[in-house]
Tab-separated table of C-alpha atoms in Angstrom:
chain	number	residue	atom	x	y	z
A	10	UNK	CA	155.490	-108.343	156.608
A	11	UNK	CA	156.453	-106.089	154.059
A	12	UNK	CA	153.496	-103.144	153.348
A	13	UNK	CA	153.312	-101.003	150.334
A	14	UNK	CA	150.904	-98.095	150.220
A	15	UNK	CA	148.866	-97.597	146.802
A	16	UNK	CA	147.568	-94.017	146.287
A	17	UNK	CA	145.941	-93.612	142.785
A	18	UNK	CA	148.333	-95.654	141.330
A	19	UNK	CA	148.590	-96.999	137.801
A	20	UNK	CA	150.551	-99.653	139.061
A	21	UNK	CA	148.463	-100.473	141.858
A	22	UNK	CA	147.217	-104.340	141.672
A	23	UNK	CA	143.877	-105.055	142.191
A	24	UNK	CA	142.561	-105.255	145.561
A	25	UNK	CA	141.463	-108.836	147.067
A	26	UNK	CA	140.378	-107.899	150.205
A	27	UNK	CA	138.552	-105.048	152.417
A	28	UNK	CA	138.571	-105.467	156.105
A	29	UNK	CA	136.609	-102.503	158.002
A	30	UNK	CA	139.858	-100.250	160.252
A	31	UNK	CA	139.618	-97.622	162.690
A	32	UNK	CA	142.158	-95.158	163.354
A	33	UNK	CA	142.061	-92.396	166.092
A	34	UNK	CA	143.263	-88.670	166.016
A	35	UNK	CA	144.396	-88.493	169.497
A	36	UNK	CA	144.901	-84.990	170.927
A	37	UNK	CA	146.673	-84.413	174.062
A	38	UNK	CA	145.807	-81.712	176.589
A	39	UNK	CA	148.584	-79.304	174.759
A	40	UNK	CA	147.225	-79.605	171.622
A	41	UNK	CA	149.166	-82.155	169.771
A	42	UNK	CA	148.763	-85.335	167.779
A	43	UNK	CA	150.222	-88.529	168.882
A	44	UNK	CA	151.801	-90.027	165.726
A	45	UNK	CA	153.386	-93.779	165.402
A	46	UNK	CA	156.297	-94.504	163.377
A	47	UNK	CA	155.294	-98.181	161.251
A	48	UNK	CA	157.899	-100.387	160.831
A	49	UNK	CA	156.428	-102.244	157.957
A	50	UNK	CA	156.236	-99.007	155.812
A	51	UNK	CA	158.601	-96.438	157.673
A	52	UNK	CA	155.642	-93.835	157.774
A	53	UNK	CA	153.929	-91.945	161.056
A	54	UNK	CA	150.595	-93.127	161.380
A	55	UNK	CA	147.509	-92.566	163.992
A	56	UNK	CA	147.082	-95.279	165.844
A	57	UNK	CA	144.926	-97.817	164.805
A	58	UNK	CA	143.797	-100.979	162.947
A	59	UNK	CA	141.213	-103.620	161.956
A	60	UNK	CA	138.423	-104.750	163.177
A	61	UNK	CA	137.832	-108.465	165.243
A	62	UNK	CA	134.620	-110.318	164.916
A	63	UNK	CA	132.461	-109.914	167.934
A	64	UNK	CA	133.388	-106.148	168.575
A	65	UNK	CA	132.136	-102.698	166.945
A	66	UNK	CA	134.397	-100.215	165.365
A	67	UNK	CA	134.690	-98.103	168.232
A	68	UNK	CA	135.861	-101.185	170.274
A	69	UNK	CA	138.064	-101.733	167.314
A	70	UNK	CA	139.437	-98.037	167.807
A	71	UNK	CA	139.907	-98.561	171.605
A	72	UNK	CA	141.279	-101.991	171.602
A	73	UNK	CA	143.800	-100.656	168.532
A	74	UNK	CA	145.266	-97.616	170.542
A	75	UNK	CA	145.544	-99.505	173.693
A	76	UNK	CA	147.925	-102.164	172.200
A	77	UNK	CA	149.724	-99.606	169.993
A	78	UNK	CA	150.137	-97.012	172.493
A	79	UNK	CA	149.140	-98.422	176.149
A	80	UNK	CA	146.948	-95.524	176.242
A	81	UNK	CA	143.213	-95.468	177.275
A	82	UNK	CA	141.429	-93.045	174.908
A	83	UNK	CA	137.746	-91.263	174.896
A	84	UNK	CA	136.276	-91.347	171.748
A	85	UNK	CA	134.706	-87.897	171.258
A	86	UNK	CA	133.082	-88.196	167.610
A	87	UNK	CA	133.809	-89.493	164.228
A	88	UNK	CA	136.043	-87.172	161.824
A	89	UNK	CA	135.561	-89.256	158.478
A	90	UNK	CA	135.122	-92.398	156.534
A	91	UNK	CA	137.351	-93.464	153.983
A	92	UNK	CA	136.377	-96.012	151.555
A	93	UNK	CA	138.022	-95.093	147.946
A	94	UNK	CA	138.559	-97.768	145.792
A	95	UNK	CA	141.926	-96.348	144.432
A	96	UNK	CA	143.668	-96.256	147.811
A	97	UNK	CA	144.783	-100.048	148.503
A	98	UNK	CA	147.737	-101.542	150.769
A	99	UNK	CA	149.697	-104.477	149.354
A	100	UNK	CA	151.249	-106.908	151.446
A	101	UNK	CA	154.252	-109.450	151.391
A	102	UNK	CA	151.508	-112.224	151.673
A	103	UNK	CA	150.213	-111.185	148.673
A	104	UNK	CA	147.226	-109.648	150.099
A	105	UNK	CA	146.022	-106.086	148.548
A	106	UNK	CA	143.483	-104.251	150.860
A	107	UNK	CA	140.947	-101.571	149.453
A	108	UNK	CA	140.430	-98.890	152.112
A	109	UNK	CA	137.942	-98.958	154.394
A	110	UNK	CA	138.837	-97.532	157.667
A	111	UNK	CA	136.728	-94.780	159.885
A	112	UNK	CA	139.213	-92.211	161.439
A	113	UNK	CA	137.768	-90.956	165.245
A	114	UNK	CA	138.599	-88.219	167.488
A	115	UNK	CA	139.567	-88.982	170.386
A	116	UNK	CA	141.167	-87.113	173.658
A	117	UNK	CA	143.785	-88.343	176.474
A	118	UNK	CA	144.743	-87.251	179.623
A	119	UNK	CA	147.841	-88.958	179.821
A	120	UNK	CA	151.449	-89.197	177.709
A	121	UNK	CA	152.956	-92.704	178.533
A	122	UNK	CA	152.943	-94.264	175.567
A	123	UNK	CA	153.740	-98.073	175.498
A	124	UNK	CA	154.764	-99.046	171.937
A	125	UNK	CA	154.092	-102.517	170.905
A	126	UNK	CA	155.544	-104.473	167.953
A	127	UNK	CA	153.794	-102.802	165.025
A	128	UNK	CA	156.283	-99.280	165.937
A	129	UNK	CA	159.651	-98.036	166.802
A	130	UNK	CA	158.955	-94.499	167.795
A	131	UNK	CA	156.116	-92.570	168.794
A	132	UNK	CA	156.021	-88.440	168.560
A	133	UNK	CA	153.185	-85.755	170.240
A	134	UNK	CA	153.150	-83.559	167.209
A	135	UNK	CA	152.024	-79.822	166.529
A	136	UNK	CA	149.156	-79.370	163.445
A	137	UNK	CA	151.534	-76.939	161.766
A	138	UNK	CA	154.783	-80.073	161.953
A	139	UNK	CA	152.459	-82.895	161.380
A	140	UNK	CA	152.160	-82.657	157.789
A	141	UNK	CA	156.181	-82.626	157.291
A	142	UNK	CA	156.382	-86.228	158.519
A	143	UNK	CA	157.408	-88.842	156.363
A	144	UNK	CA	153.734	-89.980	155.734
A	145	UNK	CA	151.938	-92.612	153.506
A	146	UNK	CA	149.490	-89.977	150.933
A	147	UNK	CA	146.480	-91.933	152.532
A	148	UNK	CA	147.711	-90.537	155.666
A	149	UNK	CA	148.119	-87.127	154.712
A	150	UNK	CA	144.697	-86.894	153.198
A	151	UNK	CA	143.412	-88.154	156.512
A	152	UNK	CA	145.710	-85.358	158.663
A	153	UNK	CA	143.984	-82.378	156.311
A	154	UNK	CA	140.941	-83.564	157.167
A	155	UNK	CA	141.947	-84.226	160.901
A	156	UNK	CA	142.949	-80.518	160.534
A	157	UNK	CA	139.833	-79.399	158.912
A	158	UNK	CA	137.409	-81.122	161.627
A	159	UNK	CA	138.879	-79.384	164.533
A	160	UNK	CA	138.969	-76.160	163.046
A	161	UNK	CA	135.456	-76.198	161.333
A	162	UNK	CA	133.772	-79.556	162.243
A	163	UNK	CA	133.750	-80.513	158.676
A	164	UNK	CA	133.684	-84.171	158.337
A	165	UNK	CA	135.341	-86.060	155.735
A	166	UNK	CA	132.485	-89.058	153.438
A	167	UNK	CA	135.362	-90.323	150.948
């Protein structure tokens, strides 16, 4: 599957779905993010994904960065929700997603990341490098604000 990231677009198509996604800010001990490289869109990404039936989104967040990563997280609080109508992913399938995901913070003792299929290459990453990824603009917004929570506890309602 092919995925193409839509960020205020012009050309964006219209969106034909919206499935509820977490995503998790995990910080190590040292300080640093742990960033996945996609391989449907060749962009770093937090971990995470949609949600199942029968499961809440912080289940969602837990189950998502234990396939992607192999790691066992804590979820420590909620950094921001993102629902703007303007930022939608379109798919080979034909499917275009509005966003709708809830990013968390969580924290992790350990570093042995298992990748599953979804990545190639995982990176801990410093706040002052993270931004100089190659990163979807969805992603980016979501890093400032990542950025901006730990530093003030501002929380991100987009």
């Amino acid at each position: 599957t092919v995925r193409t990231d839509y960020f205020y677009r012009d050309d964006a198509p219209e969106a034909n779905s919206i499935k509820p996604a977490a995503a998790v800010a995990i910080i190590n001990d040292r300080k640093e993010l742990l960033m996945l490289h996609r391989k449907d869109n060749k962009k770093w990404t937090m971990p995470g994904g949609t949600m199942e039936f029968g499961e809440s989104m912080t289940d969602c967040a837990l189950r998502e960065v234990k396939e992607e990563s192999g790691l066992n997280v804590e979820i420590k609080d909620i950094i921001g929700t993102y629902t703007d109508p303007n930022i939608r992913v379109g798919y080979s399938d034909g499917e275009v997603r509005q966003e709708f995901t809830i990013v968390y913070y969580g924290e992790v003792q350990g570093y042995d990341v298992k990748l599953d299929e979804e990545s190639n290459n995982y990176v801990w990453v410093s706040f002052d490098q993270v931004l100089e990824l190659p990163l979807a603009d969805s992603q980016r917004r979501r890093l400032i604000d990542v950025m901006a929570y730990l530093e003030n506890g501002k929380k991100a309602l987009v």
